[in-house]
Amino acid sequence: MRKIGALAVMIGIMGLAGCGQPTWITIWRGASHPMAYYVVSNMKVPLKDIGGEYSVLNINHGASETSNHLPLGTQIYTIRGESPSRNLAVETSAGNFVKATYWGVSKP
């Protein structure tokens, strides 16, 4: 079942590469910067560069961690040597990660 979900994520990310709307995630970053949008790229992040778990996407779109295309339960990680306020890693399937880059406080 997890493989099917991972395949759906990969197809969604690849399919959106040519579309007008990028794949994005929102992350709650605290009271001073309540919501931050990150744009998900297809740039791979090597497993050796993955840091700790940062967040998990929530099914409730009123929640603080959501996405316009990624499924609930998608894991978000820090990237070693990079600030999570600039870049995060999104797990697209077991052991496979792509980079999400900070966009700002409004939707891309």
PDB file of C-alpha atoms in Angstrom:
ATOM      1  CA  MET A   1       0.000   0.000   0.000  1.00  0.00           C
ATOM      2  CA  ARG A   2       2.853   2.383   0.836  1.00  0.00           C
ATOM      3  CA  LYS A   3       4.414   1.716  -2.582  1.00  0.00           C
ATOM      4  CA  ILE A   4       1.174   2.741  -4.302  1.00  0.00           C
ATOM      5  CA  GLY A   5       1.048   5.962  -2.286  1.00  0.00           C
ATOM      6  CA  ALA A   6       4.701   6.711  -3.045  1.00  0.00           C
ATOM      7  CA  LEU A   7       4.109   6.082  -6.741  1.00  0.00           C
ATOM      8  CA  ALA A   8       1.149   8.460  -6.674  1.00  0.00           C
ATOM      9  CA  VAL A   9       3.324  11.142  -5.042  1.00  0.00           C
ATOM     10  CA  MET A  10       6.054  10.725  -7.664  1.00  0.00           C
ATOM     11  CA  ILE A  11       3.563  10.832 -10.547  1.00  0.00           C
ATOM     12  CA  GLY A  12       1.974  13.922  -9.027  1.00  0.00           C
ATOM     13  CA  ILE A  13       5.299  15.714  -8.641  1.00  0.00           C
ATOM     14  CA  MET A  14       6.468  14.781 -12.137  1.00  0.00           C
ATOM     15  CA  GLY A  15       3.099  15.628 -13.665  1.00  0.00           C
ATOM     16  CA  LEU A  16       3.070  19.048 -12.085  1.00  0.00           C
ATOM     17  CA  ALA A  17       6.454  19.983 -13.465  1.00  0.00           C
ATOM     18  CA  GLY A  18       4.798  21.279 -16.623  1.00  0.00           C
ATOM     19  CA  CYS A  19       1.677  22.706 -14.956  1.00  0.00           C
ATOM     20  CA  GLY A  20       1.128  26.276 -13.893  1.00  0.00           C
ATOM     21  CA  GLN A  21       0.744  25.540 -10.193  1.00  0.00           C
ATOM     22  CA  PRO A  22       3.792  24.217  -8.318  1.00  0.00           C
ATOM     23  CA  THR A  23       3.518  21.643  -5.552  1.00  0.00           C
ATOM     24  CA  TRP A  24       3.782  23.404  -2.207  1.00  0.00           C
ATOM     25  CA  ILE A  25       3.678  22.639   1.494  1.00  0.00           C
ATOM     26  CA  THR A  26       2.814  24.930   4.385  1.00  0.00           C
ATOM     27  CA  ILE A  27       4.704  24.696   7.647  1.00  0.00           C
ATOM     28  CA  TRP A  28       3.909  26.342  10.986  1.00  0.00           C
ATOM     29  CA  ARG A  29       7.111  28.083  12.107  1.00  0.00           C
ATOM     30  CA  GLY A  30       5.993  29.665  15.349  1.00  0.00           C
ATOM     31  CA  ALA A  31       4.229  32.812  16.469  1.00  0.00           C
ATOM     32  CA  SER A  32       6.643  35.249  14.804  1.00  0.00           C
ATOM     33  CA  HIS A  33       6.269  33.585  11.344  1.00  0.00           C
ATOM     34  CA  PRO A  34       3.023  31.601  11.624  1.00  0.00           C
ATOM     35  CA  MET A  35       2.802  30.035   8.147  1.00  0.00           C
ATOM     36  CA  ALA A  36       5.536  29.491   5.599  1.00  0.00           C
ATOM     37  CA  TYR A  37       5.144  28.129   2.087  1.00  0.00           C
ATOM     38  CA  TYR A  38       7.789  25.889   0.554  1.00  0.00           C
ATOM     39  CA  VAL A  39       7.837  24.921  -3.136  1.00  0.00           C
ATOM     40  CA  VAL A  40       8.667  21.257  -3.749  1.00  0.00           C
ATOM     41  CA  SER A  41      11.198  20.657  -6.528  1.00  0.00           C
ATOM     42  CA  ASN A  42      12.336  17.478  -8.244  1.00  0.00           C
ATOM     43  CA  MET A  43      15.910  18.040  -6.989  1.00  0.00           C
ATOM     44  CA  LYS A  44      16.978  14.881  -5.160  1.00  0.00           C
ATOM     45  CA  VAL A  45      18.450  15.060  -1.666  1.00  0.00           C
ATOM     46  CA  PRO A  46      20.894  12.212  -0.876  1.00  0.00           C
ATOM     47  CA  LEU A  47      19.995  10.027   2.106  1.00  0.00           C
ATOM     48  CA  LYS A  48      23.307  10.946   3.783  1.00  0.00           C
ATOM     49  CA  ASP A  49      22.151  14.598   3.862  1.00  0.00           C
ATOM     50  CA  ILE A  50      18.843  13.914   5.625  1.00  0.00           C
ATOM     51  CA  GLY A  51      18.664  15.243   9.166  1.00  0.00           C
ATOM     52  CA  GLY A  52      15.883  14.753  11.688  1.00  0.00           C
ATOM     53  CA  GLU A  53      12.151  14.574  11.104  1.00  0.00           C
ATOM     54  CA  TYR A  54      10.721  18.082  10.913  1.00  0.00           C
ATOM     55  CA  SER A  55       7.000  17.559  10.330  1.00  0.00           C
ATOM     56  CA  VAL A  56       4.296  15.302   8.884  1.00  0.00           C
ATOM     57  CA  LEU A  57       1.592  16.564   6.522  1.00  0.00           C
ATOM     58  CA  ASN A  58      -1.864  16.555   8.096  1.00  0.00           C
ATOM     59  CA  ILE A  59      -5.128  15.595   6.369  1.00  0.00           C
ATOM     60  CA  ASN A  60      -6.965  18.552   7.920  1.00  0.00           C
ATOM     61  CA  HIS A  61      -6.369  21.437   5.514  1.00  0.00           C
ATOM     62  CA  GLY A  62      -7.062  23.804   8.385  1.00  0.00           C
ATOM     63  CA  ALA A  63      -4.027  22.310  10.098  1.00  0.00           C
ATOM     64  CA  SER A  64      -0.628  23.941  10.046  1.00  0.00           C
ATOM     65  CA  GLU A  65       1.134  21.353   7.835  1.00  0.00           C
ATOM     66  CA  THR A  66      -0.657  20.806   4.526  1.00  0.00           C
ATOM     67  CA  SER A  67       0.008  20.579   0.789  1.00  0.00           C
ATOM     68  CA  ASN A  68      -1.882  21.242  -2.418  1.00  0.00           C
ATOM     69  CA  HIS A  69      -0.843  17.857  -3.908  1.00  0.00           C
ATOM     70  CA  LEU A  70       1.098  15.682  -1.443  1.00  0.00           C
ATOM     71  CA  PRO A  71      -0.852  13.096   0.580  1.00  0.00           C
ATOM     72  CA  LEU A  72      -1.387  13.107   4.316  1.00  0.00           C
ATOM     73  CA  GLY A  73       1.406  11.417   6.213  1.00  0.00           C
ATOM     74  CA  THR A  74       4.112  12.703   3.860  1.00  0.00           C
ATOM     75  CA  GLN A  75       7.251  13.074   5.982  1.00  0.00           C
ATOM     76  CA  ILE A  76       9.221  16.323   6.016  1.00  0.00           C
ATOM     77  CA  TYR A  77      12.872  16.328   7.174  1.00  0.00           C
ATOM     78  CA  THR A  78      15.661  18.806   7.790  1.00  0.00           C
ATOM     79  CA  ILE A  79      18.689  18.786   5.490  1.00  0.00           C
ATOM     80  CA  ARG A  80      22.087  18.589   7.182  1.00  0.00           C
ATOM     81  CA  GLY A  81      24.054  21.800   6.824  1.00  0.00           C
ATOM     82  CA  GLU A  82      21.025  23.799   5.660  1.00  0.00           C
ATOM     83  CA  SER A  83      18.655  25.966   7.641  1.00  0.00           C
ATOM     84  CA  PRO A  84      15.072  24.638   7.796  1.00  0.00           C
ATOM     85  CA  SER A  85      13.947  28.225   7.306  1.00  0.00           C
ATOM     86  CA  ARG A  86      15.370  27.959   3.753  1.00  0.00           C
ATOM     87  CA  ASN A  87      15.200  24.287   2.677  1.00  0.00           C
ATOM     88  CA  LEU A  88      13.518  21.059   3.782  1.00  0.00           C
ATOM     89  CA  ALA A  89      13.467  17.513   2.388  1.00  0.00           C
ATOM     90  CA  VAL A  90      10.208  15.785   1.399  1.00  0.00           C
ATOM     91  CA  GLU A  91      10.159  11.973   1.452  1.00  0.00           C
ATOM     92  CA  THR A  92       8.545  10.860  -1.818  1.00  0.00           C
ATOM     93  CA  SER A  93       9.050   7.142  -1.155  1.00  0.00           C
ATOM     94  CA  ALA A  94      11.039   5.085   1.344  1.00  0.00           C
ATOM     95  CA  GLY A  95      14.579   6.492   1.285  1.00  0.00           C
ATOM     96  CA  ASN A  96      13.916   8.947  -1.580  1.00  0.00           C
ATOM     97  CA  PHE A  97      13.818  12.675  -0.915  1.00  0.00           C
ATOM     98  CA  VAL A  98      13.381  15.902  -2.882  1.00  0.00           C
ATOM     99  CA  LYS A  99      14.107  19.469  -1.838  1.00  0.00           C
ATOM    100  CA  ALA A 100      11.446  21.979  -0.815  1.00  0.00           C
ATOM    101  CA  THR A 101      12.602  25.606  -0.823  1.00  0.00           C
ATOM    102  CA  TYR A 102      11.119  28.452   1.207  1.00  0.00           C
ATOM    103  CA  TRP A 103       8.807  30.611  -0.911  1.00  0.00           C
ATOM    104  CA  GLY A 104       7.332  33.066   1.563  1.00  0.00           C
ATOM    105  CA  VAL A 105       4.146  33.674   3.531  1.00  0.00           C
ATOM    106  CA  SER A 106       1.766  33.687   0.557  1.00  0.00           C
ATOM    107  CA  LYS A 107       0.841  30.826  -1.781  1.00  0.00           C
ATOM    108  CA  PRO A 108       3.136  30.356  -4.765  1.00  0.00           C
TER     109      PRO A 108
END
